[in-house]
Short mmCIF file of C-alpha atoms in Angstrom, two decimals:
data_model
loop_
_atom_site.label_atom_id
_atom_site.label_comp_id
_atom_site.label_asym_id
_atom_site.label_seq_id
_atom_site.Cartn_x
_atom_site.Cartn_y
_atom_site.Cartn_z
CA MET A 1 20.38 -21.02 -32.74
CA ASN A 2 17.62 -21.29 -30.22
CA GLN A 3 17.19 -21.90 -26.53
CA LEU A 4 14.92 -24.72 -25.46
CA LEU A 5 13.74 -24.40 -21.85
CA PHE A 6 12.31 -27.07 -19.57
CA PHE A 7 10.51 -26.73 -16.27
CA ALA A 8 9.08 -28.87 -13.48
CA GLU A 9 8.78 -32.55 -14.32
CA LEU A 10 10.16 -32.11 -17.82
CA GLN A 11 13.26 -30.43 -16.43
CA ASP A 12 13.79 -33.30 -14.01
CA ARG A 13 13.38 -35.83 -16.82
CA VAL A 14 15.60 -34.05 -19.32
CA GLY A 15 18.09 -33.33 -16.57
CA LYS A 16 18.67 -29.79 -17.80
CA GLU A 17 16.82 -26.51 -17.64
CA ARG A 18 18.14 -25.31 -20.96
CA ILE A 19 19.39 -26.76 -24.23
CA ASP A 20 20.97 -24.71 -27.02
CA ILE A 21 19.77 -26.10 -30.32
CA ASP A 22 18.84 -24.92 -33.80
CA LEU A 23 15.07 -25.14 -34.24
CA GLU A 24 14.69 -22.54 -36.99
CA GLY A 25 11.95 -23.38 -39.46
CA LYS A 26 10.37 -26.12 -37.36
CA THR A 27 6.78 -25.82 -36.18
CA VAL A 28 5.87 -25.99 -32.50
CA GLN A 29 4.36 -29.39 -33.20
CA GLN A 30 7.60 -30.64 -34.73
CA VAL A 31 9.59 -29.41 -31.74
CA LYS A 32 7.26 -31.31 -29.42
CA GLU A 33 7.69 -34.48 -31.46
CA TYR A 34 11.45 -34.01 -31.53
CA VAL A 35 11.63 -33.63 -27.74
CA GLU A 36 9.25 -36.52 -27.19
CA ASP A 37 11.42 -38.84 -29.32
CA THR A 38 14.84 -37.62 -28.23
CA TYR A 39 14.19 -37.65 -24.49
CA GLU A 40 11.48 -40.33 -24.42
CA LEU A 41 9.29 -37.66 -22.87
CA HIS A 42 5.71 -38.77 -23.16
CA LYS A 43 4.66 -35.82 -21.01
CA ALA A 44 5.96 -33.35 -23.58
CA LYS A 45 2.63 -33.80 -25.39
CA GLU A 46 0.70 -32.31 -22.48
CA ALA A 47 2.90 -29.24 -22.35
CA MET A 48 2.14 -25.92 -23.94
CA ILE A 49 4.86 -24.17 -25.84
CA ALA A 50 5.84 -20.59 -25.23
CA ILE A 51 7.89 -18.73 -27.78
CA ASN A 52 9.62 -15.69 -26.32
CA GLU A 53 7.40 -15.90 -23.24
CA GLU A 54 4.13 -16.04 -25.18
CA PHE A 55 1.99 -19.13 -25.66
CA ALA A 56 2.21 -20.32 -29.27
CA SER A 57 -0.15 -22.47 -31.32
CA ARG A 58 1.05 -25.78 -32.73
CA ASP A 59 1.66 -24.60 -36.27
CA THR A 60 3.73 -21.55 -35.33
CA LEU A 61 7.15 -21.53 -37.01
CA ILE A 62 10.26 -21.15 -34.87
CA LYS A 63 12.46 -18.27 -35.98
CA LYS A 64 16.15 -17.68 -35.46
CA GLY A 65 16.89 -16.69 -31.87
CA ASP A 66 13.47 -17.62 -30.54
CA VAL A 67 13.42 -18.86 -26.97
CA VAL A 68 11.22 -21.94 -26.91
CA ALA A 69 9.88 -23.14 -23.56
CA PHE A 70 7.93 -26.24 -22.63
CA ILE A 71 5.21 -25.25 -20.19
CA PRO A 72 3.70 -28.28 -18.45
CA PRO A 73 0.26 -27.81 -16.86
CA VAL A 74 0.79 -25.09 -14.27
CA SER A 75 0.14 -25.47 -10.55
CA GLY A 76 0.99 -22.16 -8.95
CA GLY A 77 -1.20 -20.24 -6.55
CA MET B 1 5.92 3.33 -7.81
CA SER B 2 6.76 -0.26 -6.96
CA GLU B 3 5.96 -3.06 -9.39
CA SER B 4 2.49 -4.48 -8.95
CA CYS B 5 3.57 -8.07 -9.75
CA TYR B 6 6.61 -9.90 -8.52
CA ILE B 7 8.15 -13.26 -7.74
CA THR B 8 10.36 -13.73 -4.72
CA GLN B 9 12.34 -16.41 -2.97
CA LYS B 10 11.79 -14.74 0.39
CA PRO B 11 8.67 -14.88 2.55
CA ILE B 12 5.98 -12.61 1.14
CA ILE B 13 5.04 -9.75 3.43
CA ILE B 14 1.25 -9.44 3.15
CA GLN B 15 1.32 -5.80 4.22
CA ASP B 16 3.75 -5.05 1.40
CA VAL B 17 1.34 -6.37 -1.23
CA VAL B 18 -1.58 -4.54 0.36
CA ASP B 19 0.44 -1.29 0.47
CA ARG B 20 0.78 -1.44 -3.31
CA VAL B 21 -2.99 -1.06 -3.79
CA VAL B 22 -4.20 1.07 -0.88
CA ARG B 23 -5.17 4.56 -2.09
CA PRO B 24 -7.60 7.36 -1.24
CA GLU B 25 -10.04 6.34 -3.99
CA ALA B 26 -10.46 2.83 -2.57
CA GLY B 27 -12.63 1.83 0.35
CA ALA B 28 -12.07 -1.90 -0.03
CA VAL B 29 -9.13 -4.23 -0.41
CA ASN B 30 -9.68 -7.93 -0.94
CA THR B 31 -6.72 -10.15 -0.36
CA PHE B 32 -6.30 -13.78 -1.30
CA ILE B 33 -3.51 -15.64 0.44
CA GLY B 34 -2.58 -19.13 -0.68
CA THR B 35 -0.86 -21.12 2.05
CA VAL B 36 0.77 -24.56 2.05
CA ARG B 37 -1.80 -27.09 3.24
CA GLU B 38 -0.63 -30.16 5.12
CA PHE B 39 -3.11 -32.71 3.80
CA THR B 40 -4.42 -33.05 0.24
CA LYS B 41 -6.92 -35.82 -0.33
CA GLY B 42 -5.75 -37.50 2.86
CA LYS B 43 -2.09 -37.48 1.85
CA GLN B 44 0.38 -35.62 4.08
CA THR B 45 2.62 -33.06 2.44
CA LEU B 46 6.00 -32.52 4.13
CA TYR B 47 6.90 -29.42 2.16
CA LEU B 48 6.46 -27.88 -1.28
CA GLU B 49 8.88 -26.68 -3.88
CA TYR B 50 7.76 -23.96 -6.25
CA GLN B 51 9.47 -23.27 -9.54
CA ALA B 52 8.68 -20.47 -11.98
CA TYR B 53 9.58 -19.49 -15.50
CA GLU B 54 10.18 -16.22 -13.82
CA SER B 55 10.30 -13.65 -16.62
CA MET B 56 7.24 -15.13 -18.32
CA ALA B 57 5.40 -15.62 -15.03
CA VAL B 58 5.76 -11.94 -14.11
CA LYS B 59 4.60 -11.01 -17.62
CA LYS B 60 1.53 -13.24 -17.26
CA MET B 61 0.78 -11.87 -13.79
CA GLU B 62 0.91 -8.37 -15.27
CA GLU B 63 -1.38 -9.55 -18.04
CA ILE B 64 -3.88 -10.68 -15.40
CA CYS B 65 -3.68 -7.22 -13.82
CA THR B 66 -4.38 -5.67 -17.21
CA GLU B 67 -7.36 -7.98 -17.69
CA ILE B 68 -8.65 -6.94 -14.27
CA LYS B 69 -8.36 -3.24 -15.04
CA ARG B 70 -10.23 -3.81 -18.28
CA ARG B 71 -13.08 -5.62 -16.50
CA TRP B 72 -13.09 -3.49 -13.34
CA PRO B 73 -11.73 -0.09 -14.44
CA ASP B 74 -11.55 1.23 -10.86
CA ALA B 75 -9.61 -1.76 -9.54
CA GLU B 76 -5.93 -1.69 -8.56
CA PRO B 77 -4.41 -5.19 -8.31
CA SER B 78 -1.11 -6.54 -7.04
CA ILE B 79 0.15 -10.12 -7.14
CA ALA B 80 3.17 -11.71 -5.45
CA HIS B 81 4.24 -15.35 -5.73
CA ARG B 82 6.97 -17.10 -3.82
CA VAL B 83 9.29 -19.75 -5.25
CA GLY B 84 11.68 -22.24 -3.68
CA ARG B 85 11.04 -24.48 -0.72
CA LEU B 86 7.93 -23.72 1.34
CA GLU B 87 6.93 -25.32 4.62
CA ILE B 88 3.40 -26.08 5.82
CA THR B 89 1.39 -22.82 6.39
CA ASP B 90 3.95 -20.75 4.44
CA VAL B 91 2.45 -18.20 2.08
CA ALA B 92 2.81 -19.12 -1.61
CA VAL B 93 0.78 -16.36 -3.21
CA VAL B 94 -0.74 -13.05 -2.19
CA ILE B 95 -3.24 -11.21 -4.34
CA ALA B 96 -4.57 -7.82 -3.31
CA VAL B 97 -7.15 -5.79 -5.19
CA SER B 98 -8.42 -2.41 -4.10
CA THR B 99 -11.66 -0.94 -5.40
CA PRO B 100 -13.92 1.93 -4.39
CA HIS B 101 -16.63 -0.50 -3.19
CA ARG B 102 -16.38 -3.99 -1.78
CA ALA B 103 -18.27 -6.17 -4.28
CA GLU B 104 -15.74 -5.53 -7.05
CA SER B 105 -12.78 -6.24 -4.78
CA TYR B 106 -14.08 -9.77 -4.17
CA GLU B 107 -14.86 -10.39 -7.83
CA ALA B 108 -11.55 -9.13 -9.15
CA SER B 109 -9.54 -10.97 -6.50
CA ARG B 110 -11.31 -14.22 -7.33
CA TYR B 111 -10.72 -13.63 -11.02
CA ALA B 112 -7.02 -13.11 -10.37
CA ILE B 113 -6.46 -16.39 -8.52
CA GLU B 114 -8.43 -18.39 -11.11
CA ARG B 115 -6.36 -16.88 -13.92
CA MET B 116 -3.14 -17.48 -11.97
CA LYS B 117 -3.95 -21.16 -12.02
CA GLU B 118 -4.57 -21.08 -15.76
CA ILE B 119 -1.87 -19.03 -17.42
CA VAL B 120 1.04 -18.30 -15.08
CA PRO B 121 4.03 -20.65 -15.56
CA ILE B 122 4.63 -21.64 -11.95
CA TRP B 123 4.73 -25.23 -10.73
CA LYS B 124 4.74 -26.94 -7.38
CA LYS B 125 6.32 -30.21 -6.40
CA GLU B 126 4.73 -31.95 -3.45
CA HIS B 127 7.11 -33.83 -1.18
CA TRP B 128 5.67 -36.69 0.86
CA HIS B 129 7.12 -39.33 3.16
CA ASP B 130 7.23 -41.78 0.26
CA GLY B 131 8.17 -39.61 -2.67
CA ALA B 132 7.58 -36.39 -4.54
CA LYS B 133 5.70 -35.26 -7.63
CA TRP B 134 5.33 -32.18 -9.77
CA ILE B 135 1.67 -31.25 -9.71
CA GLY B 136 -0.17 -30.15 -12.84
CA ASP B 137 -3.89 -30.10 -13.09
CA GLN B 138 -4.28 -31.82 -16.43
CA LYS B 139 -8.06 -32.20 -16.09
CA GLU B 140 -8.67 -28.49 -16.22
CA ARG B 141 -6.56 -27.87 -19.29
CA GLN B 142 -6.46 -28.95 -22.85
CA PRO B 143 -3.25 -30.55 -24.03
CA GLY B 144 -1.25 -28.26 -26.24
CA VAL B 145 -2.14 -24.63 -26.58
CA PRO B 146 -5.26 -23.56 -24.70
CA ALA B 147 -8.13 -22.55 -26.93
CA LYS B 148 -8.09 -19.02 -25.54
CA GLU B 149 -4.52 -18.23 -26.52
CA ASP B 150 -5.01 -19.99 -29.82
CA ILE B 151 -7.77 -17.63 -30.80
CA GLN B 152 -6.16 -14.40 -29.64
CA MET C 1 -5.15 -18.92 21.68
CA SER C 2 -5.80 -15.28 20.91
CA GLU C 3 -9.34 -13.98 20.56
CA SER C 4 -10.74 -14.24 17.06
CA CYS C 5 -12.70 -10.98 17.27
CA TYR C 6 -11.58 -7.68 18.71
CA ILE C 7 -11.97 -3.93 18.68
CA THR C 8 -8.98 -1.66 18.98
CA GLN C 9 -8.10 2.02 19.06
CA LYS C 10 -4.70 1.33 17.52
CA PRO C 11 -3.94 0.66 13.85
CA ILE C 12 -4.93 -2.89 12.91
CA ILE C 13 -1.99 -5.05 11.89
CA ILE C 14 -3.25 -7.12 8.95
CA GLN C 15 -0.67 -9.84 9.57
CA ASP C 16 -1.94 -10.19 13.13
CA VAL C 17 -5.49 -10.92 11.96
CA VAL C 18 -4.23 -13.34 9.30
CA ASP C 19 -2.05 -15.13 11.88
CA ARG C 20 -5.15 -15.94 13.89
CA VAL C 21 -6.57 -18.09 11.08
CA VAL C 22 -3.53 -19.61 9.32
CA ARG C 23 -3.27 -23.34 10.10
CA PRO C 24 -2.02 -26.57 8.49
CA GLU C 25 -5.53 -27.62 7.41
CA ALA C 26 -6.08 -24.44 5.39
CA GLY C 27 -4.77 -23.73 1.92
CA ALA C 28 -6.59 -20.44 1.48
CA VAL C 29 -7.09 -17.25 3.43
CA ASN C 30 -9.37 -14.55 2.15
CA THR C 31 -8.97 -11.15 3.72
CA PHE C 32 -11.27 -8.18 3.45
CA ILE C 33 -9.81 -4.83 4.45
CA GLY C 34 -12.05 -1.81 4.73
CA THR C 35 -10.16 1.46 4.31
CA VAL C 36 -11.20 5.08 4.67
CA ARG C 37 -12.15 6.38 1.23
CA GLU C 38 -11.60 10.04 0.46
CA PHE C 39 -14.62 10.67 -1.75
CA THR C 40 -18.15 9.33 -1.29
CA LYS C 41 -20.65 10.39 -3.94
CA GLY C 42 -18.38 13.26 -4.91
CA LYS C 43 -18.08 14.62 -1.38
CA GLN C 44 -14.64 14.82 0.20
CA THR C 45 -14.15 13.19 3.58
CA LEU C 46 -11.46 14.74 5.77
CA TYR C 47 -11.42 11.97 8.35
CA LEU C 48 -13.73 9.48 10.02
CA GLU C 49 -14.61 8.82 13.61
CA TYR C 50 -15.70 5.31 14.56
CA GLN C 51 -17.62 4.57 17.73
CA ALA C 52 -18.63 1.16 19.02
CA TYR C 53 -20.85 -0.28 21.70
CA GLU C 54 -17.77 -2.30 22.37
CA SER C 55 -18.91 -5.21 24.51
CA MET C 56 -21.93 -5.85 22.32
CA ALA C 57 -19.97 -5.32 19.11
CA VAL C 58 -17.43 -7.98 20.04
CA LYS C 59 -20.29 -10.31 20.97
CA LYS C 60 -21.94 -9.73 17.59
CA MET C 61 -18.65 -10.21 15.74
CA GLU C 62 -18.26 -13.54 17.56
CA GLU C 63 -21.83 -14.37 16.60
CA ILE C 64 -20.91 -13.81 12.95
CA CYS C 65 -17.94 -16.15 13.38
CA THR C 66 -20.28 -18.77 14.82
CA GLU C 67 -22.66 -18.31 11.90
CA ILE C 68 -19.73 -18.79 9.51
CA LYS C 69 -18.61 -21.99 11.19
CA ARG C 70 -22.15 -23.29 10.97
CA ARG C 71 -22.35 -22.55 7.24
CA TRP C 72 -18.76 -23.45 6.38
CA PRO C 73 -17.70 -25.98 9.00
CA ASP C 74 -14.06 -25.99 7.87
CA ALA C 75 -13.72 -22.20 8.01
CA GLU C 76 -11.76 -20.30 10.64
CA PRO C 77 -12.65 -16.59 10.79
CA SER C 78 -11.19 -13.58 12.56
CA ILE C 79 -12.49 -10.02 12.62
CA ALA C 80 -10.89 -6.82 13.91
CA HIS C 81 -12.44 -3.36 13.88
CA ARG C 82 -10.80 -0.10 14.76
CA VAL C 83 -12.47 2.78 16.60
CA GLY C 84 -11.55 6.41 17.14
CA ARG C 85 -10.30 8.87 14.57
CA LEU C 86 -9.20 7.40 11.23
CA GLU C 87 -7.49 9.25 8.41
CA ILE C 88 -7.92 8.64 4.68
CA THR C 89 -6.60 5.15 3.68
CA ASP C 90 -6.50 4.00 7.32
CA VAL C 91 -7.76 0.49 7.90
CA ALA C 92 -11.14 0.36 9.67
CA VAL C 93 -11.87 -3.35 9.52
CA VAL C 94 -9.96 -6.53 8.71
CA ILE C 95 -11.72 -9.84 8.17
CA ALA C 96 -9.71 -13.00 7.56
CA VAL C 97 -11.17 -16.42 6.87
CA SER C 98 -9.10 -19.53 6.28
CA THR C 99 -10.53 -22.62 4.61
CA PRO C 100 -9.06 -25.78 3.08
CA HIS C 101 -10.01 -24.62 -0.45
CA ARG C 102 -10.33 -21.16 -1.90
CA ALA C 103 -13.99 -20.91 -2.95
CA GLU C 104 -15.25 -21.10 0.63
CA SER C 105 -12.76 -18.49 1.85
CA TYR C 106 -14.26 -15.95 -0.55
CA GLU C 107 -17.84 -16.84 0.31
CA ALA C 108 -17.33 -16.78 4.07
CA SER C 109 -15.34 -13.54 3.97
CA ARG C 110 -18.06 -11.85 1.95
CA TYR C 111 -20.70 -13.16 4.33
CA ALA C 112 -18.77 -11.71 7.26
CA ILE C 113 -18.56 -8.16 5.93
CA GLU C 114 -22.22 -8.12 4.90
CA ARG C 115 -23.26 -9.28 8.38
CA MET C 116 -20.89 -6.74 9.98
CA LYS C 117 -22.87 -4.03 8.26
CA GLU C 118 -26.14 -5.46 9.51
CA ILE C 119 -25.77 -6.44 13.14
CA VAL C 120 -22.58 -5.04 14.69
CA PRO C 121 -23.13 -1.86 16.72
CA ILE C 122 -20.38 0.30 15.26
CA TRP C 123 -20.95 3.72 13.75
CA LYS C 124 -18.94 6.13 11.69
CA LYS C 125 -19.10 9.89 11.62
CA GLU C 126 -17.92 11.50 8.41
CA HIS C 127 -16.14 14.81 8.79
CA TRP C 128 -16.19 17.16 5.81
CA HIS C 129 -15.02 20.72 5.17
CA ASP C 130 -18.52 21.97 5.91
CA GLY C 131 -19.67 19.74 8.69
CA ALA C 132 -19.98 16.22 10.02
CA LYS C 133 -22.61 13.52 10.22
CA TRP C 134 -23.12 10.14 11.79
CA ILE C 135 -23.79 7.71 8.98
CA GLY C 136 -26.47 5.04 9.20
CA ASP C 137 -27.77 3.29 6.19
CA GLN C 138 -31.45 3.56 6.88
CA LYS C 139 -32.46 2.34 3.44
CA GLU C 140 -31.07 -1.09 4.03
CA ARG C 141 -32.68 -1.55 7.39
CA GLN C 142 -36.12 -1.62 8.83
CA PRO C 143 -36.87 0.78 11.60
CA GLY C 144 -37.09 -0.93 14.97
CA VAL C 145 -35.98 -4.45 15.44
CA PRO C 146 -34.91 -6.24 12.27
CA ALA C 147 -37.21 -9.04 11.23
CA LYS C 148 -34.41 -11.57 11.57
CA GLU C 149 -33.69 -10.88 15.21
CA ASP C 150 -37.40 -10.57 15.91
CA ILE C 151 -38.01 -14.09 14.72
CA GLN C 152 -35.06 -15.79 16.37
CA MET D 1 -32.65 0.88 38.30
CA ASN D 2 -31.53 0.58 34.71
CA GLN D 3 -28.84 1.97 32.50
CA LEU D 4 -29.90 3.63 29.28
CA LEU D 5 -27.10 3.88 26.70
CA PHE D 6 -26.85 6.14 23.67
CA PHE D 7 -24.49 5.99 20.71
CA ALA D 8 -23.57 7.96 17.61
CA GLU D 9 -26.03 10.69 16.69
CA LEU D 10 -28.33 9.90 19.60
CA GLN D 11 -25.44 10.30 22.04
CA ASP D 12 -24.57 13.68 20.51
CA ARG D 13 -28.19 14.80 20.75
CA VAL D 14 -28.81 13.59 24.28
CA GLY D 15 -25.40 14.90 25.28
CA LYS D 16 -24.65 11.82 27.38
CA GLU D 17 -23.61 8.29 26.69
CA ARG D 18 -25.43 6.91 29.70
CA ILE D 19 -28.44 7.74 31.85
CA ASP D 20 -29.38 5.93 35.05
CA ILE D 21 -33.13 5.59 35.19
CA ASP D 22 -35.79 3.18 36.35
CA LEU D 23 -37.42 1.49 33.35
CA GLU D 24 -38.65 -1.65 35.05
CA GLY D 25 -41.95 -2.92 33.70
CA LYS D 26 -41.88 -0.71 30.57
CA THR D 27 -41.88 -2.24 27.12
CA VAL D 28 -39.16 -1.45 24.60
CA GLN D 29 -41.75 0.50 22.67
CA GLN D 30 -42.61 2.57 25.73
CA VAL D 31 -38.94 3.33 26.37
CA LYS D 32 -38.57 4.55 22.78
CA GLU D 33 -41.59 6.81 23.16
CA TYR D 34 -40.28 8.11 26.47
CA VAL D 35 -36.89 8.99 24.97
CA GLU D 36 -38.48 10.50 21.89
CA ASP D 37 -40.62 12.80 24.00
CA THR D 38 -38.12 13.67 26.74
CA TYR D 39 -35.20 14.49 24.43
CA GLU D 40 -37.19 15.51 21.37
CA LEU D 41 -35.36 12.75 19.59
CA HIS D 42 -37.21 11.96 16.42
CA LYS D 43 -34.39 9.62 15.40
CA ALA D 44 -35.00 7.38 18.40
CA LYS D 45 -37.75 5.73 16.35
CA GLU D 46 -35.23 4.43 13.81
CA ALA D 47 -33.04 2.88 16.46
CA MET D 48 -33.11 -0.71 17.53
CA ILE D 49 -33.06 -1.49 21.20
CA ALA D 50 -30.62 -3.91 22.76
CA ILE D 51 -31.27 -5.28 26.22
CA ASN D 52 -28.14 -6.62 27.89
CA GLU D 53 -26.37 -6.57 24.51
CA GLU D 54 -29.04 -8.50 22.63
CA PHE D 55 -31.50 -7.00 20.17
CA ALA D 56 -34.98 -6.95 21.67
CA SER D 57 -38.39 -6.81 20.05
CA ARG D 58 -40.69 -3.89 20.76
CA ASP D 59 -42.95 -5.65 23.24
CA THR D 60 -40.15 -7.00 25.41
CA LEU D 61 -40.51 -5.95 29.06
CA ILE D 62 -37.60 -4.24 30.78
CA LYS D 63 -36.55 -6.00 33.96
CA LYS D 64 -34.71 -4.68 36.98
CA GLY D 65 -31.02 -4.11 36.25
CA ASP D 66 -31.37 -4.49 32.48
CA VAL D 67 -28.96 -2.43 30.42
CA VAL D 68 -30.99 -0.81 27.65
CA ALA D 69 -29.16 0.56 24.63
CA PHE D 70 -30.39 2.57 21.67
CA ILE D 71 -28.73 1.21 18.54
CA PRO D 72 -29.11 3.58 15.60
CA PRO D 73 -28.62 2.07 12.13
CA VAL D 74 -25.06 0.78 12.16
CA SER D 75 -22.34 1.89 9.77
CA GLY D 76 -19.22 -0.06 10.67
CA GLY D 77 -17.01 -1.95 8.26
#
């Protein structure tokens, strides 16, 4: 199993900050497409993905237990 | 020794961030304080809401501190960011960098705030009279993974 | 409205200087804090003594603020300098400049400290184990009246 | 009459922070030479002169009541 985390606008749109879901074996790109389709989240495309709190490239494979977070363009500071 | 980077829901005490970097070796401390501005491009903000992916945000803030120490070996940085609801003129972020001499304190402090706006997962939602919106500066970023992280 | 420039014998409260420039129009405050460094070129300082030609110093600090507002019309600066005996890590000067956006806050703050070191009649005496000396950076100045003031 | 003010090293050397003296009609340059000679103050040369809290050029004439200050190279900040 994996945790899928959402923040900011994506969190508002999904309506949850966290979803427990099995993503093992999928690539980051596949996870983005899955979220885009499932939640009709066009903005998911613009987000970066962090795996276990580190930015991941689009072809990275999700492993068992990985925490996968959608990171929309940041605006802190 | 207190942590050099932290996220808090309470008002940030500027002196507290400065205290983390003041030391006998330093003659200069540069501090950047980000406050909530009332008008952005003519539009009035009523208040802001900041949200963070807290554990990752602290990690990324610490990463910025490490980058600073690599570039300016004599620098001692500290970064604090507030989350939750912030009113106009409230302090959202405080960066303090101490260095032996002043030029480096300015450079490293500037570097820190620019990097904050690139890699730290914190977001603000602007609330106006007629609505609200999560802000994200798409122009300055590439969709997907930024080239920098992709290469590393 | 409190004065934007002042000299004090008491410890400078950083928050107090920052408070003088925070306002709804500003999203950024850059602060420069000069602290007493223990070692200068390998020589240990025990403590410093600052002396000011106070009335003129405040006037010159205000002049710097005026220069800043001329160059960065949206900037709001404040400068405080301490006099008397200061121990290692004590704060000698605090400059705060608020601006709508961050770039200008850095530029104006840097401008302020450079001008402080050129035209404000304040002096420090370094006290060491083996003596003491009034410091004056002759290299950076021309003897007599500086060209700038001569021309104006 | 005029007030002549000394600061920092010059004050230590002269042993006073203020001298009351008539300087009317002298130029800044003449005042510097006078102080240099009277107090054997070689360093007076390096100082700027402020008249009534404004830097003055060397040929400025001192007027009645002017406050004349020796400003050695500053080291604040």
